[in-house]
């Protein structure tokens, strides 16, 4: 085998590392509703979408837990979401989380969870401090750089500042978000939150 052949093989197997993330209004609203519903608890979930070059495109979010669940429950929930993503011709592209205390800006266990999901999965932290600014979407991105190393990335939300605040309207109107945690206690509750999708469609079409 020549050195040129080895070089070509290496290039073929290299996956570009993501450096940015775009988040749909649907995904953003669900993440914010999750954090708002449990303001004194840590919450987490998975983001569904696709990897486009060096960008993560998040189209939907699935709220997982509000009690810091790890182990078999997290693994089972991840399998559920991966199947859900595949039905939409997508994949799990990010793990989102909000810490228990609004002023806690640490990554906590997120890098451990993210590393277990693959080398193109980003970490989206809901920053309590940033959300104090009404004009700030409040999301921080960390992207994998190999060897359990993470680097900051850029985040954009595909919605106007007014639309970004629709999660507040949802709460005012009594719209309830269901995470996998609740679904496991009552399987009649739909963790896909299709009712929120429908509500958003009505709000944004008017």
mmCIF file with all atom_site columns, C-alpha atoms in Angstrom:
data_model
loop_
_atom_site.group_PDB
_atom_site.id
_atom_site.type_symbol
_atom_site.label_atom_id
_atom_site.label_alt_id
_atom_site.label_comp_id
_atom_site.label_asym_id
_atom_site.label_entity_id
_atom_site.label_seq_id
_atom_site.pdbx_PDB_ins_code
_atom_site.Cartn_x
_atom_site.Cartn_y
_atom_site.Cartn_z
_atom_site.occupancy
_atom_site.B_iso_or_equiv
_atom_site.pdbx_formal_charge
_atom_site.auth_seq_id
_atom_site.auth_comp_id
_atom_site.auth_asym_id
_atom_site.auth_atom_id
_atom_site.pdbx_PDB_model_num
ATOM 1   C CA . UNK A 1 1   ? 0.000   0.000  0.000  1.00 0.00 ? 1   UNK A CA 1
ATOM 2   C CA . UNK A 1 2   ? 1.442   3.386  -0.984 1.00 0.00 ? 2   UNK A CA 1
ATOM 3   C CA . UNK A 1 3   ? 1.477   6.464  1.209  1.00 0.00 ? 3   UNK A CA 1
ATOM 4   C CA . UNK A 1 4   ? -0.874  8.187  -1.269 1.00 0.00 ? 4   UNK A CA 1
ATOM 5   C CA . UNK A 1 5   ? -3.384  5.360  -0.875 1.00 0.00 ? 5   UNK A CA 1
ATOM 6   C CA . UNK A 1 6   ? -3.175  5.593  2.908  1.00 0.00 ? 6   UNK A CA 1
ATOM 7   C CA . UNK A 1 7   ? -3.726  9.331  2.697  1.00 0.00 ? 7   UNK A CA 1
ATOM 8   C CA . UNK A 1 8   ? -6.775  8.860  0.481  1.00 0.00 ? 8   UNK A CA 1
ATOM 9   C CA . UNK A 1 9   ? -8.280  6.302  2.846  1.00 0.00 ? 9   UNK A CA 1
ATOM 10  C CA . UNK A 1 10  ? -7.768  8.667  5.759  1.00 0.00 ? 10  UNK A CA 1
ATOM 11  C CA . UNK A 1 11  ? -9.546  11.449 3.922  1.00 0.00 ? 11  UNK A CA 1
ATOM 12  C CA . UNK A 1 12  ? -12.473 9.189  3.058  1.00 0.00 ? 12  UNK A CA 1
ATOM 13  C CA . UNK A 1 13  ? -13.069 8.220  6.674  1.00 0.00 ? 13  UNK A CA 1
ATOM 14  C CA . UNK A 1 14  ? -12.735 11.714 8.184  1.00 0.00 ? 14  UNK A CA 1
ATOM 15  C CA . UNK A 1 15  ? -15.998 13.279 9.362  1.00 0.00 ? 15  UNK A CA 1
ATOM 16  C CA . UNK A 1 16  ? -15.989 17.084 9.557  1.00 0.00 ? 16  UNK A CA 1
ATOM 17  C CA . UNK A 1 17  ? -16.509 18.357 13.080 1.00 0.00 ? 17  UNK A CA 1
ATOM 18  C CA . UNK A 1 18  ? -19.552 20.615 13.494 1.00 0.00 ? 18  UNK A CA 1
ATOM 19  C CA . UNK A 1 19  ? -18.919 24.209 14.508 1.00 0.00 ? 19  UNK A CA 1
ATOM 20  C CA . UNK A 1 20  ? -22.392 25.761 14.397 1.00 0.00 ? 20  UNK A CA 1
ATOM 21  C CA . UNK A 1 21  ? -26.015 24.883 15.048 1.00 0.00 ? 21  UNK A CA 1
ATOM 22  C CA . UNK A 1 22  ? -29.332 26.188 13.747 1.00 0.00 ? 22  UNK A CA 1
ATOM 23  C CA . UNK A 1 23  ? -32.397 25.488 15.878 1.00 0.00 ? 23  UNK A CA 1
ATOM 24  C CA . UNK A 1 24  ? -35.957 25.468 14.542 1.00 0.00 ? 24  UNK A CA 1
ATOM 25  C CA . UNK A 1 25  ? -38.765 27.276 16.337 1.00 0.00 ? 25  UNK A CA 1
ATOM 26  C CA . UNK A 1 26  ? -40.394 23.911 17.100 1.00 0.00 ? 26  UNK A CA 1
ATOM 27  C CA . UNK A 1 27  ? -37.295 22.567 18.810 1.00 0.00 ? 27  UNK A CA 1
ATOM 28  C CA . UNK A 1 28  ? -36.570 25.828 20.631 1.00 0.00 ? 28  UNK A CA 1
ATOM 29  C CA . UNK A 1 29  ? -40.111 26.127 21.983 1.00 0.00 ? 29  UNK A CA 1
ATOM 30  C CA . UNK A 1 30  ? -40.072 22.583 23.376 1.00 0.00 ? 30  UNK A CA 1
ATOM 31  C CA . UNK A 1 31  ? -36.678 23.053 25.023 1.00 0.00 ? 31  UNK A CA 1
ATOM 32  C CA . UNK A 1 32  ? -37.755 26.286 26.666 1.00 0.00 ? 32  UNK A CA 1
ATOM 33  C CA . UNK A 1 33  ? -41.101 24.857 27.754 1.00 0.00 ? 33  UNK A CA 1
ATOM 34  C CA . UNK A 1 34  ? -39.249 21.952 29.368 1.00 0.00 ? 34  UNK A CA 1
ATOM 35  C CA . UNK A 1 35  ? -36.918 24.219 31.317 1.00 0.00 ? 35  UNK A CA 1
ATOM 36  C CA . UNK A 1 36  ? -39.754 26.561 32.287 1.00 0.00 ? 36  UNK A CA 1
ATOM 37  C CA . UNK A 1 37  ? -41.972 23.735 33.504 1.00 0.00 ? 37  UNK A CA 1
ATOM 38  C CA . UNK A 1 38  ? -39.308 22.572 35.982 1.00 0.00 ? 38  UNK A CA 1
ATOM 39  C CA . UNK A 1 39  ? -37.484 25.783 36.975 1.00 0.00 ? 39  UNK A CA 1
ATOM 40  C CA . UNK A 1 40  ? -35.872 24.268 40.079 1.00 0.00 ? 40  UNK A CA 1
ATOM 41  C CA . UNK A 1 41  ? -34.870 20.947 38.526 1.00 0.00 ? 41  UNK A CA 1
ATOM 42  C CA . UNK A 1 42  ? -32.288 19.955 35.969 1.00 0.00 ? 42  UNK A CA 1
ATOM 43  C CA . UNK A 1 43  ? -33.848 18.910 32.663 1.00 0.00 ? 43  UNK A CA 1
ATOM 44  C CA . UNK A 1 44  ? -32.468 17.315 29.535 1.00 0.00 ? 44  UNK A CA 1
ATOM 45  C CA . UNK A 1 45  ? -33.466 16.021 26.140 1.00 0.00 ? 45  UNK A CA 1
ATOM 46  C CA . UNK A 1 46  ? -32.340 15.101 22.651 1.00 0.00 ? 46  UNK A CA 1
ATOM 47  C CA . UNK A 1 47  ? -32.429 17.181 19.496 1.00 0.00 ? 47  UNK A CA 1
ATOM 48  C CA . UNK A 1 48  ? -33.359 15.621 16.184 1.00 0.00 ? 48  UNK A CA 1
ATOM 49  C CA . UNK A 1 49  ? -32.196 16.842 12.796 1.00 0.00 ? 49  UNK A CA 1
ATOM 50  C CA . UNK A 1 50  ? -29.265 16.340 10.501 1.00 0.00 ? 50  UNK A CA 1
ATOM 51  C CA . UNK A 1 51  ? -25.603 17.170 10.082 1.00 0.00 ? 51  UNK A CA 1
ATOM 52  C CA . UNK A 1 52  ? -24.967 19.350 7.035  1.00 0.00 ? 52  UNK A CA 1
ATOM 53  C CA . UNK A 1 53  ? -21.225 19.748 6.596  1.00 0.00 ? 53  UNK A CA 1
ATOM 54  C CA . UNK A 1 54  ? -19.993 21.616 9.654  1.00 0.00 ? 54  UNK A CA 1
ATOM 55  C CA . UNK A 1 55  ? -23.477 22.635 10.789 1.00 0.00 ? 55  UNK A CA 1
ATOM 56  C CA . UNK A 1 56  ? -25.995 20.878 13.008 1.00 0.00 ? 56  UNK A CA 1
ATOM 57  C CA . UNK A 1 57  ? -29.558 21.499 11.847 1.00 0.00 ? 57  UNK A CA 1
ATOM 58  C CA . UNK A 1 58  ? -31.999 20.886 14.700 1.00 0.00 ? 58  UNK A CA 1
ATOM 59  C CA . UNK A 1 59  ? -35.597 20.430 13.538 1.00 0.00 ? 59  UNK A CA 1
ATOM 60  C CA . UNK A 1 60  ? -37.239 18.975 16.647 1.00 0.00 ? 60  UNK A CA 1
ATOM 61  C CA . UNK A 1 61  ? -36.553 18.302 20.321 1.00 0.00 ? 61  UNK A CA 1
ATOM 62  C CA . UNK A 1 62  ? -37.630 15.412 22.536 1.00 0.00 ? 62  UNK A CA 1
ATOM 63  C CA . UNK A 1 63  ? -37.702 16.220 26.276 1.00 0.00 ? 63  UNK A CA 1
ATOM 64  C CA . UNK A 1 64  ? -36.292 13.325 28.280 1.00 0.00 ? 64  UNK A CA 1
ATOM 65  C CA . UNK A 1 65  ? -36.071 13.739 32.037 1.00 0.00 ? 65  UNK A CA 1
ATOM 66  C CA . UNK A 1 66  ? -36.482 16.228 34.847 1.00 0.00 ? 66  UNK A CA 1
ATOM 67  C CA . UNK A 1 67  ? -34.796 14.198 37.552 1.00 0.00 ? 67  UNK A CA 1
ATOM 68  C CA . UNK A 1 68  ? -31.277 13.574 36.288 1.00 0.00 ? 68  UNK A CA 1
ATOM 69  C CA . UNK A 1 69  ? -31.922 9.999  35.191 1.00 0.00 ? 69  UNK A CA 1
ATOM 70  C CA . UNK A 1 70  ? -28.928 8.062  33.875 1.00 0.00 ? 70  UNK A CA 1
ATOM 71  C CA . UNK A 1 71  ? -28.154 4.440  33.071 1.00 0.00 ? 71  UNK A CA 1
ATOM 72  C CA . UNK A 1 72  ? -30.662 2.033  31.531 1.00 0.00 ? 72  UNK A CA 1
ATOM 73  C CA . UNK A 1 73  ? -33.504 4.567  31.473 1.00 0.00 ? 73  UNK A CA 1
ATOM 74  C CA . UNK A 1 74  ? -31.432 7.019  29.452 1.00 0.00 ? 74  UNK A CA 1
ATOM 75  C CA . UNK A 1 75  ? -30.294 4.275  27.090 1.00 0.00 ? 75  UNK A CA 1
ATOM 76  C CA . UNK A 1 76  ? -33.869 3.106  26.518 1.00 0.00 ? 76  UNK A CA 1
ATOM 77  C CA . UNK A 1 77  ? -35.067 6.658  25.909 1.00 0.00 ? 77  UNK A CA 1
ATOM 78  C CA . UNK A 1 78  ? -32.222 7.273  23.460 1.00 0.00 ? 78  UNK A CA 1
ATOM 79  C CA . UNK A 1 79  ? -33.212 4.214  21.423 1.00 0.00 ? 79  UNK A CA 1
ATOM 80  C CA . UNK A 1 80  ? -36.801 5.508  21.282 1.00 0.00 ? 80  UNK A CA 1
ATOM 81  C CA . UNK A 1 81  ? -35.681 8.910  20.042 1.00 0.00 ? 81  UNK A CA 1
ATOM 82  C CA . UNK A 1 82  ? -33.253 7.466  17.506 1.00 0.00 ? 82  UNK A CA 1
ATOM 83  C CA . UNK A 1 83  ? -36.094 5.458  15.964 1.00 0.00 ? 83  UNK A CA 1
ATOM 84  C CA . UNK A 1 84  ? -38.292 8.548  15.984 1.00 0.00 ? 84  UNK A CA 1
ATOM 85  C CA . UNK A 1 85  ? -35.539 10.491 14.203 1.00 0.00 ? 85  UNK A CA 1
ATOM 86  C CA . UNK A 1 86  ? -35.071 7.786  11.588 1.00 0.00 ? 86  UNK A CA 1
ATOM 87  C CA . UNK A 1 87  ? -38.770 7.979  10.694 1.00 0.00 ? 87  UNK A CA 1
ATOM 88  C CA . UNK A 1 88  ? -38.139 11.627 9.834  1.00 0.00 ? 88  UNK A CA 1
ATOM 89  C CA . UNK A 1 89  ? -35.008 10.765 7.815  1.00 0.00 ? 89  UNK A CA 1
ATOM 90  C CA . UNK A 1 90  ? -32.960 12.387 10.539 1.00 0.00 ? 90  UNK A CA 1
ATOM 91  C CA . UNK A 1 91  ? -30.738 11.539 13.473 1.00 0.00 ? 91  UNK A CA 1
ATOM 92  C CA . UNK A 1 92  ? -29.938 12.647 17.012 1.00 0.00 ? 92  UNK A CA 1
ATOM 93  C CA . UNK A 1 93  ? -27.665 15.661 16.533 1.00 0.00 ? 93  UNK A CA 1
ATOM 94  C CA . UNK A 1 94  ? -27.554 17.300 19.962 1.00 0.00 ? 94  UNK A CA 1
ATOM 95  C CA . UNK A 1 95  ? -28.143 16.775 23.665 1.00 0.00 ? 95  UNK A CA 1
ATOM 96  C CA . UNK A 1 96  ? -29.747 19.719 25.438 1.00 0.00 ? 96  UNK A CA 1
ATOM 97  C CA . UNK A 1 97  ? -29.823 20.439 29.147 1.00 0.00 ? 97  UNK A CA 1
ATOM 98  C CA . UNK A 1 98  ? -30.607 23.065 31.756 1.00 0.00 ? 98  UNK A CA 1
ATOM 99  C CA . UNK A 1 99  ? -28.934 22.939 35.141 1.00 0.00 ? 99  UNK A CA 1
ATOM 100 C CA . UNK A 1 100 ? -30.840 22.902 38.408 1.00 0.00 ? 100 UNK A CA 1
ATOM 101 C CA . UNK A 1 101 ? -29.693 26.378 39.415 1.00 0.00 ? 101 UNK A CA 1
ATOM 102 C CA . UNK A 1 102 ? -30.159 29.257 36.968 1.00 0.00 ? 102 UNK A CA 1
ATOM 103 C CA . UNK A 1 103 ? -26.688 30.649 37.718 1.00 0.00 ? 103 UNK A CA 1
ATOM 104 C CA . UNK A 1 104 ? -24.955 27.282 37.161 1.00 0.00 ? 104 UNK A CA 1
ATOM 105 C CA . UNK A 1 105 ? -23.179 27.579 33.796 1.00 0.00 ? 105 UNK A CA 1
ATOM 106 C CA . UNK A 1 106 ? -21.204 24.331 34.132 1.00 0.00 ? 106 UNK A CA 1
ATOM 107 C CA . UNK A 1 107 ? -21.425 21.441 31.672 1.00 0.00 ? 107 UNK A CA 1
ATOM 108 C CA . UNK A 1 108 ? -21.891 18.913 34.468 1.00 0.00 ? 108 UNK A CA 1
ATOM 109 C CA . UNK A 1 109 ? -22.471 15.398 33.113 1.00 0.00 ? 109 UNK A CA 1
ATOM 110 C CA . UNK A 1 110 ? -23.394 16.629 29.617 1.00 0.00 ? 110 UNK A CA 1
ATOM 111 C CA . UNK A 1 111 ? -20.006 15.808 27.998 1.00 0.00 ? 111 UNK A CA 1
ATOM 112 C CA . UNK A 1 112 ? -20.278 12.213 29.253 1.00 0.00 ? 112 UNK A CA 1
ATOM 113 C CA . UNK A 1 113 ? -23.756 11.833 27.786 1.00 0.00 ? 113 UNK A CA 1
ATOM 114 C CA . UNK A 1 114 ? -22.786 13.587 24.560 1.00 0.00 ? 114 UNK A CA 1
ATOM 115 C CA . UNK A 1 115 ? -19.692 11.465 24.034 1.00 0.00 ? 115 UNK A CA 1
ATOM 116 C CA . UNK A 1 116 ? -21.838 8.363  24.222 1.00 0.00 ? 116 UNK A CA 1
ATOM 117 C CA . UNK A 1 117 ? -24.088 9.601  21.417 1.00 0.00 ? 117 UNK A CA 1
ATOM 118 C CA . UNK A 1 118 ? -21.460 9.946  18.700 1.00 0.00 ? 118 UNK A CA 1
ATOM 119 C CA . UNK A 1 119 ? -18.705 12.215 17.414 1.00 0.00 ? 119 UNK A CA 1
ATOM 120 C CA . UNK A 1 120 ? -21.021 14.651 15.607 1.00 0.00 ? 120 UNK A CA 1
ATOM 121 C CA . UNK A 1 121 ? -23.450 15.306 18.467 1.00 0.00 ? 121 UNK A CA 1
ATOM 122 C CA . UNK A 1 122 ? -23.326 18.766 20.029 1.00 0.00 ? 122 UNK A CA 1
ATOM 123 C CA . UNK A 1 123 ? -24.255 19.967 23.498 1.00 0.00 ? 123 UNK A CA 1
ATOM 124 C CA . UNK A 1 124 ? -26.851 22.721 23.864 1.00 0.00 ? 124 UNK A CA 1
ATOM 125 C CA . UNK A 1 125 ? -26.994 24.346 27.288 1.00 0.00 ? 125 UNK A CA 1
ATOM 126 C CA . UNK A 1 126 ? -29.954 26.505 28.254 1.00 0.00 ? 126 UNK A CA 1
ATOM 127 C CA . UNK A 1 127 ? -28.284 29.393 30.045 1.00 0.00 ? 127 UNK A CA 1
ATOM 128 C CA . UNK A 1 128 ? -30.334 30.882 32.842 1.00 0.00 ? 128 UNK A CA 1
ATOM 129 C CA . UNK A 1 129 ? -28.108 33.949 32.981 1.00 0.00 ? 129 UNK A CA 1
ATOM 130 C CA . UNK A 1 130 ? -28.420 34.667 29.255 1.00 0.00 ? 130 UNK A CA 1
ATOM 131 C CA . UNK A 1 131 ? -32.202 34.302 29.367 1.00 0.00 ? 131 UNK A CA 1
ATOM 132 C CA . UNK A 1 132 ? -32.338 37.315 31.661 1.00 0.00 ? 132 UNK A CA 1
ATOM 133 C CA . UNK A 1 133 ? -31.884 39.327 28.459 1.00 0.00 ? 133 UNK A CA 1
ATOM 134 C CA . UNK A 1 134 ? -35.219 39.157 26.562 1.00 0.00 ? 134 UNK A CA 1
ATOM 135 C CA . UNK A 1 135 ? -33.384 39.578 23.259 1.00 0.00 ? 135 UNK A CA 1
ATOM 136 C CA . UNK A 1 136 ? -31.077 36.600 23.887 1.00 0.00 ? 136 UNK A CA 1
ATOM 137 C CA . UNK A 1 137 ? -32.144 33.090 22.865 1.00 0.00 ? 137 UNK A CA 1
ATOM 138 C CA . UNK A 1 138 ? -30.160 31.725 25.810 1.00 0.00 ? 138 UNK A CA 1
ATOM 139 C CA . UNK A 1 139 ? -28.495 28.754 24.110 1.00 0.00 ? 139 UNK A CA 1
ATOM 140 C CA . UNK A 1 140 ? -24.802 27.872 24.354 1.00 0.00 ? 140 UNK A CA 1
ATOM 141 C CA . UNK A 1 141 ? -23.265 25.290 22.022 1.00 0.00 ? 141 UNK A CA 1
ATOM 142 C CA . UNK A 1 142 ? -20.320 23.000 22.677 1.00 0.00 ? 142 UNK A CA 1
ATOM 143 C CA . UNK A 1 143 ? -19.047 20.838 19.824 1.00 0.00 ? 143 UNK A CA 1
ATOM 144 C CA . UNK A 1 144 ? -16.841 17.713 19.962 1.00 0.00 ? 144 UNK A CA 1
ATOM 145 C CA . UNK A 1 145 ? -13.172 18.011 19.125 1.00 0.00 ? 145 UNK A CA 1
ATOM 146 C CA . UNK A 1 146 ? -11.987 14.475 19.874 1.00 0.00 ? 146 UNK A CA 1
ATOM 147 C CA . UNK A 1 147 ? -10.404 12.983 22.971 1.00 0.00 ? 147 UNK A CA 1
ATOM 148 C CA . UNK A 1 148 ? -13.314 14.082 25.174 1.00 0.00 ? 148 UNK A CA 1
ATOM 149 C CA . UNK A 1 149 ? -12.546 17.689 24.283 1.00 0.00 ? 149 UNK A CA 1
ATOM 150 C CA . UNK A 1 150 ? -15.274 20.243 23.566 1.00 0.00 ? 150 UNK A CA 1
ATOM 151 C CA . UNK A 1 151 ? -15.105 23.663 21.954 1.00 0.00 ? 151 UNK A CA 1
ATOM 152 C CA . UNK A 1 152 ? -17.626 26.524 21.829 1.00 0.00 ? 152 UNK A CA 1
ATOM 153 C CA . UNK A 1 153 ? -19.740 26.867 18.701 1.00 0.00 ? 153 UNK A CA 1
ATOM 154 C CA . UNK A 1 154 ? -22.304 29.330 17.410 1.00 0.00 ? 154 UNK A CA 1
ATOM 155 C CA . UNK A 1 155 ? -26.081 28.987 17.689 1.00 0.00 ? 155 UNK A CA 1
ATOM 156 C CA . UNK A 1 156 ? -28.856 30.598 15.705 1.00 0.00 ? 156 UNK A CA 1
ATOM 157 C CA . UNK A 1 157 ? -32.595 30.190 16.238 1.00 0.00 ? 157 UNK A CA 1
ATOM 158 C CA . UNK A 1 158 ? -34.644 30.179 13.051 1.00 0.00 ? 158 UNK A CA 1
ATOM 159 C CA . UNK A 1 159 ? -37.309 32.540 14.352 1.00 0.00 ? 159 UNK A CA 1
ATOM 160 C CA . UNK A 1 160 ? -37.821 36.205 15.126 1.00 0.00 ? 160 UNK A CA 1
ATOM 161 C CA . UNK A 1 161 ? -37.311 37.414 18.714 1.00 0.00 ? 161 UNK A CA 1
ATOM 162 C CA . UNK A 1 162 ? -41.096 37.665 19.047 1.00 0.00 ? 162 UNK A CA 1
ATOM 163 C CA . UNK A 1 163 ? -41.625 34.087 17.894 1.00 0.00 ? 163 UNK A CA 1
ATOM 164 C CA . UNK A 1 164 ? -38.895 32.897 20.264 1.00 0.00 ? 164 UNK A CA 1
ATOM 165 C CA . UNK A 1 165 ? -41.108 33.984 23.151 1.00 0.00 ? 165 UNK A CA 1
ATOM 166 C CA . UNK A 1 166 ? -44.030 31.811 22.068 1.00 0.00 ? 166 UNK A CA 1
ATOM 167 C CA . UNK A 1 167 ? -43.092 29.328 24.788 1.00 0.00 ? 167 UNK A CA 1
ATOM 168 C CA . UNK A 1 168 ? -44.347 31.925 27.284 1.00 0.00 ? 168 UNK A CA 1
ATOM 169 C CA . UNK A 1 169 ? -47.677 32.107 25.480 1.00 0.00 ? 169 UNK A CA 1
ATOM 170 C CA . UNK A 1 170 ? -47.910 28.320 25.574 1.00 0.00 ? 170 UNK A CA 1
ATOM 171 C CA . UNK A 1 171 ? -47.660 28.340 29.355 1.00 0.00 ? 171 UNK A CA 1
ATOM 172 C CA . UNK A 1 172 ? -50.215 31.151 29.632 1.00 0.00 ? 172 UNK A CA 1
ATOM 173 C CA . UNK A 1 173 ? -52.631 29.142 27.503 1.00 0.00 ? 173 UNK A CA 1
ATOM 174 C CA . UNK A 1 174 ? -52.182 26.043 29.644 1.00 0.00 ? 174 UNK A CA 1
ATOM 175 C CA . UNK A 1 175 ? -50.375 24.008 27.011 1.00 0.00 ? 175 UNK A CA 1
ATOM 176 C CA . UNK A 1 176 ? -48.589 21.135 28.741 1.00 0.00 ? 176 UNK A CA 1
ATOM 177 C CA . UNK A 1 177 ? -45.319 19.603 27.597 1.00 0.00 ? 177 UNK A CA 1
ATOM 178 C CA . UNK A 1 178 ? -44.704 15.876 28.110 1.00 0.00 ? 178 UNK A CA 1
ATOM 179 C CA . UNK A 1 179 ? -41.222 14.482 28.638 1.00 0.00 ? 179 UNK A CA 1
ATOM 180 C CA . UNK A 1 180 ? -40.232 10.819 28.532 1.00 0.00 ? 180 UNK A CA 1
ATOM 181 C CA . UNK A 1 181 ? -40.161 10.881 32.333 1.00 0.00 ? 181 UNK A CA 1
ATOM 182 C CA . UNK A 1 182 ? -43.908 11.554 32.423 1.00 0.00 ? 182 UNK A CA 1
ATOM 183 C CA . UNK A 1 183 ? -44.581 9.080  29.614 1.00 0.00 ? 183 UNK A CA 1
ATOM 184 C CA . UNK A 1 184 ? -42.947 6.273  31.581 1.00 0.00 ? 184 UNK A CA 1
ATOM 185 C CA . UNK A 1 185 ? -45.341 6.960  34.461 1.00 0.00 ? 185 UNK A CA 1
ATOM 186 C CA . UNK A 1 186 ? -48.365 7.252  32.169 1.00 0.00 ? 186 UNK A CA 1
ATOM 187 C CA . UNK A 1 187 ? -47.972 5.772  28.678 1.00 0.00 ? 187 UNK A CA 1
ATOM 188 C CA . UNK A 1 188 ? -51.063 7.643  27.457 1.00 0.00 ? 188 UNK A CA 1
ATOM 189 C CA . UNK A 1 189 ? -48.981 10.837 27.523 1.00 0.00 ? 189 UNK A CA 1
ATOM 190 C CA . UNK A 1 190 ? -47.291 11.456 24.165 1.00 0.00 ? 190 UNK A CA 1
ATOM 191 C CA . UNK A 1 191 ? -43.598 12.379 24.473 1.00 0.00 ? 191 UNK A CA 1
ATOM 192 C CA . UNK A 1 192 ? -43.578 13.474 20.812 1.00 0.00 ? 192 UNK A CA 1
ATOM 193 C CA . UNK A 1 193 ? -45.688 16.508 21.820 1.00 0.00 ? 193 UNK A CA 1
ATOM 194 C CA . UNK A 1 194 ? -47.553 16.627 18.526 1.00 0.00 ? 194 UNK A CA 1
ATOM 195 C CA . UNK A 1 195 ? -50.112 18.932 20.132 1.00 0.00 ? 195 UNK A CA 1
ATOM 196 C CA . UNK A 1 196 ? -47.377 21.543 20.508 1.00 0.00 ? 196 UNK A CA 1
ATOM 197 C CA . UNK A 1 197 ? -46.435 21.154 16.830 1.00 0.00 ? 197 UNK A CA 1
ATOM 198 C CA . UNK A 1 198 ? -50.059 21.817 15.882 1.00 0.00 ? 198 UNK A CA 1
ATOM 199 C CA . UNK A 1 199 ? -50.318 24.793 18.254 1.00 0.00 ? 199 UNK A CA 1
ATOM 200 C CA . UNK A 1 200 ? -47.153 26.348 16.801 1.00 0.00 ? 200 UNK A CA 1
ATOM 201 C CA . UNK A 1 201 ? -48.426 25.833 13.258 1.00 0.00 ? 201 UNK A CA 1
ATOM 202 C CA . UNK A 1 202 ? -51.595 27.733 14.120 1.00 0.00 ? 202 UNK A CA 1
ATOM 203 C CA . UNK A 1 203 ? -49.700 30.534 15.863 1.00 0.00 ? 203 UNK A CA 1
ATOM 204 C CA . UNK A 1 204 ? -47.215 31.088 13.061 1.00 0.00 ? 204 UNK A CA 1
ATOM 205 C CA . UNK A 1 205 ? -49.770 30.895 10.250 1.00 0.00 ? 205 UNK A CA 1
ATOM 206 C CA . UNK A 1 206 ? -51.992 33.632 11.663 1.00 0.00 ? 206 UNK A CA 1
#
